[in-house]
Coordinates of C-alpha atoms in Angstrom, one line a residue:
X423 CA 106.2 110.5 75.4
X424 CA 109.3 108.9 77.0
X425 CA 112.3 109.8 75.6
X426 CA 114.9 107.1 74.2
X427 CA 118.1 107.6 73.0
X428 CA 118.1 104.5 71.1
X429 CA 116.8 104.4 67.1
X430 CA 113.3 105.3 65.9
X431 CA 112.6 101.7 65.1
X432 CA 112.9 100.5 69.0
X433 CA 110.5 98.2 71.1
X434 CA 109.6 101.2 72.5
X435 CA 109.5 103.8 70.8
X436 CA 107.2 101.8 68.7
X437 CA 104.7 101.1 70.3
X438 CA 104.3 104.4 71.2
X439 CA 103.6 104.9 68.1
X440 CA 101.2 102.7 67.8
X441 CA 98.9 104.6 70.2
X442 CA 100.1 107.8 68.7
X443 CA 96.3 108.6 67.8
X444 CA 94.7 107.4 70.8
X445 CA 96.9 110.1 72.2
X446 CA 95.7 112.6 70.0
X447 CA 92.8 112.5 70.9
X448 CA 93.9 113.0 74.5
X449 CA 95.4 115.5 73.5
X450 CA 92.2 117.3 72.0
X451 CA 90.7 116.0 75.7
X452 CA 93.4 117.8 77.8
X453 CA 92.4 121.1 74.2
X454 CA 89.0 120.8 75.8
X455 CA 89.8 120.6 79.9
X456 CA 92.4 123.5 79.6
X457 CA 89.2 125.9 78.3
X458 CA 86.4 124.7 80.5
X459 CA 89.3 125.1 82.7
X460 CA 88.8 128.6 82.6
X461 CA 85.2 128.6 84.7
X462 CA 86.4 129.3 87.6
X463 CA 87.9 132.2 86.7
X464 CA 85.5 133.2 84.6
X465 CA 82.9 133.2 87.6
X466 CA 84.8 135.3 90.1
X467 CA 85.4 137.6 87.4
X468 CA 81.2 138.1 86.9
X469 CA 80.4 138.1 90.3
X470 CA 82.8 140.6 91.2
X471 CA 82.7 143.3 88.3
X472 CA 78.8 142.8 87.7
X473 CA 77.0 140.7 90.2
X474 CA 78.4 142.4 93.5
X475 CA 77.6 146.0 91.6
X476 CA 74.2 145.5 89.7
X477 CA 72.9 143.7 93.1
X478 CA 70.8 140.7 90.0
X479 CA 70.1 137.6 91.6
X480 CA 68.6 136.1 88.0
X481 CA 72.4 137.2 86.8
X482 CA 73.8 134.7 89.7
X483 CA 71.3 132.4 88.9
X484 CA 72.5 132.5 85.5
X485 CA 76.5 133.1 85.7
X486 CA 75.7 130.0 88.6
X487 CA 74.0 126.6 86.2
X488 CA 76.6 127.7 83.6
X489 CA 79.6 127.1 85.6
X490 CA 78.1 124.1 87.3
X491 CA 77.2 122.7 83.9
X492 CA 80.9 123.5 82.8
X493 CA 82.1 121.9 85.4
X494 CA 80.4 119.0 84.8
X495 CA 81.4 118.7 81.5
X496 CA 85.0 119.4 82.4
X497 CA 84.9 116.5 84.8
X498 CA 83.7 113.7 83.5
X499 CA 86.3 114.4 80.0
X500 CA 88.9 114.5 83.1
X501 CA 87.7 111.3 83.8
X502 CA 87.7 109.9 80.3
X503 CA 91.6 111.1 79.9
X504 CA 92.4 109.2 82.9
X505 CA 90.3 106.2 82.3
X506 CA 92.3 106.6 77.8
X507 CA 95.9 107.1 79.8
X508 CA 95.5 104.3 82.0
X509 CA 94.4 101.9 79.5
X510 CA 97.0 103.7 77.0
X511 CA 98.9 101.9 79.0
X512 CA 98.0 98.5 79.8
X513 CA 98.2 98.5 76.2
X514 CA 101.8 99.5 75.8
X515 CA 102.5 96.4 78.8
X516 CA 100.7 93.6 75.8
X517 CA 102.4 95.4 72.9
X518 CA 105.7 94.8 75.1
X519 CA 104.8 92.0 77.6
X520 CA 105.9 89.0 75.4
X521 CA 108.6 90.3 74.3
X522 CA 110.0 90.9 77.7
X523 CA 109.3 87.7 79.4
X524 CA 111.4 86.4 75.5
X525 CA 114.3 88.5 76.1
X526 CA 114.3 87.6 80.1
X527 CA 114.5 84.0 78.9
X528 CA 116.9 84.3 76.3
X529 CA 119.6 86.6 77.6
X530 CA 121.1 84.6 79.7
X531 CA 121.5 82.2 77.1
X532 CA 123.0 84.0 75.2
X533 CA 125.7 85.5 78.0
X534 CA 126.0 84.2 81.1
X535 CA 128.2 86.9 82.4
X536 CA 124.5 89.7 83.1
X537 CA 124.5 90.5 86.6
X538 CA 122.1 91.3 88.7
X539 CA 118.1 91.2 89.2
X540 CA 117.2 89.5 86.1
X541 CA 113.3 90.2 86.0
X542 CA 114.6 94.1 85.7
X543 CA 113.7 94.2 82.8
X544 CA 110.3 93.5 84.1
X545 CA 110.0 96.0 86.2
X546 CA 111.3 98.1 83.3
X547 CA 108.0 97.7 81.9
X548 CA 105.8 98.0 84.8
X549 CA 107.8 101.8 85.3
X550 CA 106.4 102.3 82.2
X551 CA 102.7 101.3 82.3
X552 CA 102.6 103.3 86.0
X553 CA 103.8 106.7 84.4
X554 CA 101.8 106.4 81.4
X555 CA 98.7 105.8 84.2
X556 CA 99.8 108.4 86.1
X557 CA 99.5 111.9 86.2
X558 CA 102.3 112.6 84.5
X559 CA 101.3 112.5 80.7
X560 CA 98.2 114.8 81.8
X561 CA 101.2 117.4 83.0
X562 CA 102.5 117.5 79.6
X563 CA 100.5 117.5 77.5
X564 CA 98.5 120.8 79.8
X565 CA 102.4 122.4 79.6
X566 CA 101.5 123.1 75.7
X567 CA 98.3 125.1 77.3
X568 CA 100.5 127.0 79.9
X569 CA 101.8 130.0 76.6
X570 CA 97.8 130.7 76.4
X571 CA 96.8 131.4 80.4
X572 CA 99.7 133.6 80.1
X573 CA 98.7 135.3 77.3
X574 CA 95.4 135.9 79.3
X575 CA 96.9 137.4 82.0
X576 CA 99.4 140.0 79.8
X577 CA 95.3 140.9 78.5
X578 CA 94.0 141.4 82.0
X579 CA 97.8 143.9 83.0
X580 CA 101.0 143.2 81.5
X581 CA 102.2 143.4 84.9
X582 CA 101.6 140.4 86.3
X583 CA 101.8 139.1 83.1
X584 CA 105.4 139.3 83.4
X585 CA 105.3 138.2 86.7
X586 CA 103.6 135.5 85.7
X587 CA 106.3 134.8 83.2
X588 CA 109.1 135.2 85.1
X589 CA 107.5 132.6 87.6
X590 CA 107.0 130.1 84.9
X591 CA 110.7 130.1 84.3
X592 CA 111.9 129.4 87.6
X593 CA 109.8 127.1 88.1
X594 CA 111.5 125.5 84.5
X595 CA 114.8 125.3 85.9
X596 CA 113.3 124.0 89.1
X597 CA 112.1 121.7 86.8
X598 CA 115.6 121.3 84.9
X599 CA 117.0 120.8 88.0
X600 CA 115.2 117.9 89.2
X601 CA 116.5 115.9 85.6
X602 CA 120.2 117.3 86.4
X603 CA 120.5 115.6 89.9
X604 CA 117.9 113.1 90.1
X605 CA 119.6 111.1 86.9
X606 CA 122.5 109.4 88.7
X607 CA 120.7 108.6 91.7
X608 CA 117.8 106.7 89.7
X609 CA 120.2 104.9 87.9
X610 CA 122.1 103.7 91.0
X611 CA 119.3 103.4 92.6
X612 CA 117.9 100.9 89.8
X613 CA 121.1 99.0 90.2
X614 CA 121.5 98.5 93.8
X615 CA 117.6 97.7 93.6
X616 CA 118.2 95.1 91.2
X617 CA 121.1 93.9 93.5
X618 CA 119.1 93.8 96.5
X619 CA 116.5 91.1 94.9
X620 CA 119.4 89.1 93.7
X621 CA 120.0 88.0 96.7
X622 CA 116.5 87.8 98.5
X623 CA 115.9 85.5 95.0
X624 CA 119.0 83.6 95.4
X625 CA 117.6 82.6 99.8
X626 CA 114.4 82.2 98.6
X627 CA 115.6 79.0 96.1
X628 CA 118.2 77.6 98.8
X629 CA 116.5 78.1 101.9
X630 CA 116.8 74.5 102.8
X631 CA 120.6 74.4 102.1
X632 CA 120.2 78.2 104.7
X633 CA 118.3 76.6 107.4
X634 CA 120.4 73.2 107.1
X635 CA 123.8 75.0 106.9
X636 CA 123.4 78.0 109.9
X637 CA 123.9 80.3 106.4
X638 CA 120.9 82.3 107.1
X639 CA 122.8 84.8 109.7
X640 CA 125.8 85.8 106.5
X641 CA 123.2 85.8 103.5
X642 CA 121.1 88.2 105.8
X643 CA 124.3 90.5 106.0
X644 CA 124.7 90.1 103.0
X645 CA 121.0 91.4 101.5
X646 CA 121.3 93.8 104.4
X647 CA 124.3 95.4 102.9
X648 CA 122.5 95.4 99.3
X649 CA 119.3 96.2 100.7
X650 CA 121.3 99.3 103.0
X651 CA 123.3 100.9 100.0
X652 CA 119.8 100.9 98.5
X653 CA 118.5 103.0 101.0
X654 CA 120.9 105.2 100.7
X655 CA 120.8 105.8 97.0
X656 CA 117.2 106.1 97.5
X657 CA 117.2 108.2 99.9
X658 CA 119.6 110.4 97.5
X659 CA 116.9 110.1 95.0
X660 CA 114.2 111.2 97.1
X661 CA 115.9 114.0 98.9
X662 CA 116.3 115.7 95.5
X663 CA 113.7 115.8 94.2
X664 CA 111.7 115.8 98.3
X665 CA 114.0 119.1 98.3
X666 CA 112.6 121.0 94.9
X667 CA 109.8 119.5 95.2
X668 CA 108.9 121.2 98.7
X669 CA 111.2 124.6 97.1
X670 CA 108.0 124.7 94.3
X671 CA 105.6 124.0 96.4
X672 CA 106.5 127.3 98.3
X673 CA 107.5 129.1 95.3
X674 CA 104.0 129.0 93.4
X675 CA 102.1 129.8 96.7
X676 CA 104.0 132.8 97.4
X677 CA 104.1 133.4 93.8
X678 CA 100.4 133.7 94.5
X679 CA 99.7 135.7 96.1
X680 CA 102.9 138.6 94.8
X681 CA 100.4 138.6 91.9
X682 CA 97.8 139.6 94.9
X683 CA 99.3 141.9 96.0
X684 CA 100.8 142.8 92.3
X685 CA 96.8 143.1 92.1
X686 CA 96.0 145.3 94.5
X687 CA 98.2 147.7 94.2
X688 CA 96.9 148.2 90.9
X689 CA 93.4 148.4 91.7
X690 CA 94.2 151.1 94.0
X691 CA 95.4 153.2 90.9
X692 CA 93.1 152.3 89.2
X693 CA 94.8 150.1 86.2
X694 CA 91.9 146.7 86.7
X695 CA 89.1 145.5 89.0
X696 CA 89.0 144.3 91.9
X697 CA 87.1 140.6 90.1
X698 CA 90.7 140.8 88.1
X699 CA 93.0 140.0 90.9
X700 CA 91.2 137.0 92.1
X701 CA 90.6 136.3 88.2
X702 CA 94.6 136.4 87.6
X703 CA 94.9 135.3 91.1
X704 CA 93.5 131.8 89.3
X705 CA 94.8 131.3 86.0
X706 CA 98.5 131.4 86.7
X707 CA 97.7 129.1 89.9
X708 CA 96.3 127.1 86.6
X709 CA 99.4 127.7 83.8
X710 CA 101.9 127.1 86.3
X711 CA 99.9 123.7 87.9
X712 CA 101.4 121.4 84.7
X713 CA 104.9 122.9 85.9
X714 CA 104.2 121.4 89.7
X715 CA 102.7 117.8 88.4
X716 CA 105.7 117.1 86.5
X717 CA 107.9 117.8 89.1
X718 CA 105.7 116.0 92.1
X719 CA 106.0 112.9 89.1
X720 CA 109.6 113.8 88.0
X721 CA 111.0 110.5 89.8
X722 CA 108.5 108.1 87.5
X723 CA 109.1 110.2 84.7
X724 CA 112.9 109.3 85.1
X725 CA 112.0 105.4 86.4
X726 CA 110.0 105.5 83.6
X727 CA 112.4 106.5 80.5
X728 CA 115.9 105.2 82.2
X729 CA 113.4 102.2 82.0
X730 CA 112.6 102.7 78.3
X731 CA 116.4 102.9 77.6
X732 CA 117.4 100.5 78.7
X733 CA 114.1 97.8 77.3
X734 CA 115.1 99.2 73.9
X735 CA 119.0 97.9 75.4
X736 CA 117.9 94.5 76.6
X737 CA 115.1 93.8 73.5
X738 CA 118.0 94.5 71.0
X739 CA 120.4 92.5 72.7
X740 CA 118.1 89.4 72.9
X741 CA 117.1 89.9 69.2
X742 CA 114.0 89.4 67.5
X743 CA 114.7 88.4 64.6
X744 CA 112.0 86.0 62.1
X745 CA 111.9 82.5 62.4
X746 CA 113.4 80.6 59.6
X747 CA 110.5 78.3 58.1
X748 CA 109.5 74.7 59.3
X749 CA 111.0 72.8 57.6
X750 CA 109.2 68.5 57.6
X751 CA 110.0 66.6 61.5
X752 CA 113.4 64.8 61.8
X753 CA 113.1 61.1 61.4
X754 CA 116.8 60.3 60.5
X755 CA 120.0 61.1 61.6
X756 CA 121.8 63.6 63.8
X757 CA 125.0 64.8 63.1
X758 CA 127.9 66.8 65.0
X759 CA 130.2 68.7 62.3
X760 CA 133.9 69.7 64.6
X761 CA 131.7 71.5 66.8
X762 CA 133.5 73.6 69.2
X763 CA 131.2 74.8 72.2
X764 CA 131.8 77.3 75.1
X765 CA 129.2 79.0 77.6
X766 CA 127.6 82.2 76.1
X767 CA 129.8 85.4 76.0
X768 CA 132.5 83.7 75.6
X769 CA 134.7 82.9 73.3
X770 CA 136.9 80.5 74.8
X771 CA 135.9 76.6 74.3
X772 CA 134.7 74.0 76.3
X773 CA 134.1 71.3 74.0
X774 CA 136.5 71.8 71.3
X775 CA 136.4 69.6 67.6
X776 CA 134.0 66.8 68.4
X777 CA 132.3 65.2 65.7
X778 CA 130.1 61.7 65.5
X779 CA 126.8 60.6 63.7
X780 CA 123.7 59.1 64.8
X781 CA 120.9 57.2 63.0
X782 CA 117.8 56.5 64.0
X783 CA 117.6 53.8 66.3
X784 CA 120.7 54.6 67.6
X785 CA 121.8 55.7 71.4
X786 CA 125.3 57.2 72.6
X787 CA 126.8 57.2 75.9
X788 CA 128.6 59.6 76.4
X789 CA 131.8 59.3 79.5
X790 CA 134.4 61.0 81.3
X791 CA 135.5 63.0 84.5
X792 CA 134.0 65.4 85.3
X793 CA 134.3 69.0 83.7
X794 CA 135.3 67.0 80.6
X795 CA 132.2 69.1 78.4
X796 CA 130.1 66.6 78.6
X797 CA 127.3 69.5 80.3
X798 CA 128.7 71.6 77.4
X799 CA 128.3 69.3 74.9
X800 CA 124.6 68.3 75.8
X801 CA 123.3 72.4 75.5
X802 CA 124.5 73.1 72.1
X803 CA 122.7 68.9 71.1
X804 CA 119.6 70.4 72.7
X805 CA 120.2 74.5 70.7
X806 CA 120.5 75.4 74.4
X807 CA 123.9 77.1 73.5
X808 CA 124.9 78.0 69.6
X809 CA 127.6 76.5 68.7
X810 CA 131.1 78.1 68.0
X811 CA 132.1 77.2 64.8
X812 CA 130.7 74.1 63.1
X813 CA 128.0 72.6 63.1
X814 CA 125.0 70.3 64.8
X815 CA 122.4 68.8 62.3
X816 CA 119.5 67.1 62.3
X817 CA 118.5 65.7 59.3
X818 CA 121.1 67.7 56.9
X819 CA 119.2 70.8 59.0
X820 CA 121.5 73.4 61.6
X821 CA 119.7 73.6 65.3
X822 CA 119.1 77.6 64.0
X823 CA 117.5 76.9 60.7
X824 CA 114.9 75.4 62.8
X825 CA 112.0 77.2 64.2
X826 CA 112.7 77.0 68.2
X827 CA 108.8 76.3 69.0
X828 CA 108.9 73.2 66.5
X829 CA 112.7 72.6 67.3
X830 CA 111.8 71.6 71.0
X831 CA 108.6 69.3 69.6
X832 CA 111.6 67.6 68.7
X833 CA 113.5 67.0 71.4
X834 CA 113.2 66.0 74.9
X835 CA 115.8 67.2 77.6
X836 CA 116.3 65.8 80.9
X837 CA 118.8 68.5 82.6
X838 CA 121.3 67.5 85.5
X839 CA 119.3 70.3 87.6
X840 CA 115.6 69.1 87.4
X841 CA 113.2 72.5 87.1
X842 CA 109.9 71.8 86.9
X843 CA 106.8 73.8 86.9
X844 CA 104.6 75.1 90.0
X845 CA 101.1 73.4 88.5
X846 CA 100.2 69.8 87.9
X847 CA 101.8 66.8 87.2
X848 CA 99.6 66.5 84.2
X849 CA 100.8 69.8 82.9
X850 CA 104.7 69.6 83.8
X851 CA 104.8 66.0 81.7
X852 CA 102.6 68.1 78.6
X853 CA 105.2 70.4 79.0
X854 CA 102.1 72.8 79.4
X855 CA 100.9 71.8 76.1
X856 CA 96.8 73.3 76.0
X857 CA 95.8 71.6 73.3
X858 CA 97.8 68.0 75.4
X859 CA 94.8 64.9 76.0
X860 CA 94.7 62.6 78.4
X861 CA 96.0 59.6 76.4
X862 CA 99.1 61.2 74.9
X863 CA 100.3 62.4 79.1
X864 CA 99.5 58.6 79.6
X865 CA 102.1 57.9 77.0
X866 CA 104.4 59.4 78.4
X867 CA 104.5 58.6 81.7
X868 CA 104.5 55.0 80.4
X869 CA 107.1 55.4 78.5
X870 CA 109.7 56.6 81.4
X871 CA 107.1 54.1 83.9
X872 CA 106.7 56.3 85.5
X873 CA 102.4 55.6 85.3
X874 CA 102.1 53.3 88.4
X875 CA 104.0 55.7 90.5
X876 CA 101.8 59.0 89.6
X877 CA 99.0 57.1 90.6
X878 CA 99.8 56.8 94.2
X879 CA 100.2 60.3 94.5
X880 CA 97.6 62.3 96.4
X881 CA 95.8 63.6 93.5
X882 CA 97.4 61.6 90.3
X883 CA 98.0 63.2 87.6
X884 CA 96.6 66.5 88.7
X885 CA 98.8 66.3 92.0
X886 CA 100.0 70.3 91.9
X887 CA 103.6 69.9 92.6
X888 CA 104.4 73.7 93.6
X889 CA 107.6 75.7 92.2
X890 CA 110.5 73.5 91.2
X891 CA 108.2 70.5 91.8
X892 CA 108.6 70.5 96.2
X893 CA 106.1 68.3 96.5
X894 CA 108.1 65.9 95.1
X895 CA 111.5 64.2 96.3
X896 CA 114.9 64.2 93.8
X897 CA 113.6 60.9 92.4
X898 CA 109.8 61.3 91.7
X899 CA 111.0 64.5 90.2
X900 CA 113.4 63.1 87.6
X901 CA 111.0 60.4 86.5
X902 CA 108.1 63.3 85.6
X903 CA 111.1 64.6 83.7
X904 CA 112.3 61.9 82.2
X905 CA 108.0 61.4 81.2
X906 CA 108.1 65.3 80.0
X907 CA 111.1 64.3 78.3
X908 CA 109.2 61.8 76.1
X909 CA 106.2 63.5 75.5
X910 CA 105.2 62.9 72.3
X911 CA 107.6 60.6 71.6
X912 CA 110.1 63.5 70.1
X913 CA 113.0 62.0 67.9
X914 CA 115.9 63.6 69.5
X915 CA 116.3 62.7 73.3
X916 CA 119.2 64.3 75.6
X917 CA 119.2 62.7 79.4
X918 CA 122.6 64.2 81.4
X919 CA 122.3 61.9 84.3
X920 CA 119.3 61.0 84.1
X921 CA 119.9 58.0 87.2
X922 CA 121.6 60.8 89.6
X923 CA 118.3 60.1 91.9
X924 CA 117.0 57.0 90.8
X925 CA 116.3 53.9 92.9
X926 CA 117.0 50.5 91.2
X927 CA 113.3 50.5 90.0
X928 CA 114.1 54.0 89.0
X929 CA 117.3 52.7 87.2
X930 CA 115.2 49.9 85.4
X931 CA 112.1 52.4 83.8
X932 CA 115.5 54.7 82.6
X933 CA 116.6 51.6 80.6
X934 CA 113.4 50.3 79.5
X935 CA 112.9 54.5 78.7
X936 CA 116.1 54.5 76.5
X937 CA 115.3 50.9 74.5
X938 CA 111.9 52.6 73.9
X939 CA 113.3 55.5 72.2
X940 CA 115.5 53.4 69.6
X941 CA 112.9 51.3 68.9
X942 CA 110.4 53.6 68.1
X943 CA 113.6 55.2 65.8
X944 CA 114.6 58.0 67.6
X945 CA 117.7 58.1 68.9
X946 CA 119.1 59.7 72.8
X947 CA 122.4 60.3 74.1
X948 CA 123.1 59.9 77.7
X949 CA 125.2 61.7 79.7
X950 CA 126.6 59.0 82.0
X951 CA 128.7 58.9 85.5
X952 CA 127.2 55.5 86.7
X953 CA 127.5 52.2 84.3
X954 CA 123.8 51.6 84.9
X955 CA 122.4 54.2 83.3
X956 CA 124.3 53.6 79.5
X957 CA 123.3 49.4 79.5
X958 CA 120.5 50.3 76.4
X959 CA 122.9 52.2 74.5
X960 CA 124.9 51.0 71.7
X961 CA 127.8 53.1 71.3
X962 CA 129.5 55.2 73.2
X963 CA 131.8 58.1 73.9
X964 CA 134.7 59.4 76.3
X965 CA 134.9 63.6 76.7
X966 CA 138.5 64.2 78.3
X967 CA 139.9 67.7 78.2
X968 CA 136.8 68.7 76.1
X969 CA 138.2 66.8 73.0
X970 CA 136.4 63.2 72.1
X971 CA 139.0 60.5 73.0
X972 CA 136.7 57.9 72.3
X973 CA 133.5 56.9 69.8
X974 CA 132.2 53.9 68.8
X975 CA 130.4 50.1 70.0
X976 CA 129.9 50.7 73.1
X977 CA 131.7 46.9 74.4
X978 CA 134.8 47.8 72.3
X979 CA 135.6 51.3 73.7
X980 CA 135.0 50.0 77.1
X981 CA 137.5 47.6 76.5
X982 CA 140.0 50.3 74.9
X983 CA 138.6 53.0 77.9
X984 CA 138.9 50.6 81.0
X985 CA 142.0 48.5 80.7
X986 CA 144.3 47.6 83.9
X987 CA 147.3 50.4 83.8
X988 CA 146.5 52.2 81.1
X989 CA 146.6 56.3 80.7
X990 CA 142.9 56.7 80.4
X991 CA 140.0 59.1 81.1
X992 CA 139.1 57.7 84.8
X993 CA 142.8 57.0 85.8
X994 CA 145.5 53.7 85.8
X995 CA 142.7 50.7 86.4
X996 CA 139.1 50.9 87.2
X997 CA 138.4 49.9 90.8
X998 CA 136.2 46.8 91.2
X999 CA 133.1 48.1 92.4
X1000 CA 133.2 50.5 89.1
X1001 CA 134.1 48.2 87.0
X1002 CA 131.2 45.3 87.9
X1003 CA 128.9 48.1 86.7
X1004 CA 131.0 48.4 84.4
X1005 CA 129.0 44.6 83.6
X1006 CA 126.0 44.9 84.3
X1007 CA 126.3 47.6 82.7
X1008 CA 127.0 45.5 78.8
X1009 CA 124.9 42.9 79.6
X1010 CA 122.1 44.8 80.0
X1011 CA 121.6 44.3 83.8
X1012 CA 120.3 47.0 86.4
X1013 CA 119.4 45.0 89.1
X1014 CA 123.0 45.6 91.6
X1015 CA 123.5 43.0 94.7
X1016 CA 123.4 44.0 98.3
X1017 CA 122.9 47.4 99.6
X1018 CA 123.6 49.1 96.3
X1019 CA 119.7 47.6 95.7
X1020 CA 118.0 50.2 97.9
X1021 CA 120.2 53.3 96.7

């Protein structure tokens, strides 16, 4: 019912095809309803031509009872048809909902050049469901019955039939014009709506920055400009639909009057009865009603049709390949083999020709200046970004050989920007695992050294943290994020700047957590700018310009990289404070004397 240009195997078309039997049932209901719609004109015809001439009250009563029964059946079938269509819309939503959500989540990881409203696929699915639940499909199902009604009018009199056919042709022309002139504004309106929503979402997520730095007025201006463009396109689309819809309504009323006028002339000429005039008028109105209803719902139809096309494109871009076969849990090795990595959608690598190998019980610290490619490497190690070249393997299996859900259970990840979800502390630590047990959650919290801190929250593990972890401080979010990374003892734990918001107590807990990973036979990779984060690692890698400059035992790499006067990663000579931190890191101490201990 919603046309798309995609291949027949498109997800939207497949979902609609799955409801084919339901559509056939609704079509049969529509057939019966359209036959019963003749009740009114037939009743009028009989009343005017038989009852009034015979003055028979019993005939009038019998006709009225029969009409009442047929009206009741028609009303019941109409209600059932509407309810079925509502449930068809819900079924399409259920069939595509998970795919759409996965596409929304996956697309930013496939191409970072995507701009606009990232939730547009969800809105497109809503548009399809809303159209299927509206009067639009009913108008489409009633359209095939238009020739049936016109044929009946021809039976009453050919002149009335040809007048009705001419009116139907003009109404179809109005429908085509509606589609022709509303298609462009509809696409522009959707595009501008996405930009407007993106501006609003950016402002909501950065509300603190806007308030603190006085940016509210400037960002409000940006939003208003986007909103003005959206309103302009929406007004264009509504103006076109409103103009043609108004013309259609007036034309249909004029046509109905024309049928009455022509019918009156034919009665005067004694070519038809008076009752046939009213019957022809009602039947013609019924014949043309689907066209008028289609024009009234054309905006929803265009939105749903364009949404279906966009959804097919989005779902195809997100990919829907079958998951690979499950593999045994990794226990031995992580190997990085000549890896080149760049942002999704771009071919220029940020990390180039990086190779190293880690065994169970080892921890690697990765250091280097800003923009050296450290976070890019992290995204590749966790499978977030696919390498442009080379392979990353766990126990010999490349990351893309693992089902994503299984791979996620074997990897713990703490990103630079901590993103927690609206829910309890326990739910966030357990990664919203429905089968999580209190013992598993507490074990992860203890491994991260955050158990006591959680107990001091308002409701302990049941404390709701709000969207993005708004109820927690930055340091608390980072420590809860660390516990989430350690949940169920994943084999590979990747920590990107894990101590950026930690105080001395948090850094001590981080060091113990890394030691715990090594002790249980896991592998840890720690990205660090502060030396205290790598005090528990045994290997060190230096990245600069996206290339691996050094790799080996921590003490040896530090001696090589931080030789005074040697051109290196961070400059010619290490500042005294950095040297002091390095020495404490090498010795395994995490406490910092004086003012630093309270940072």
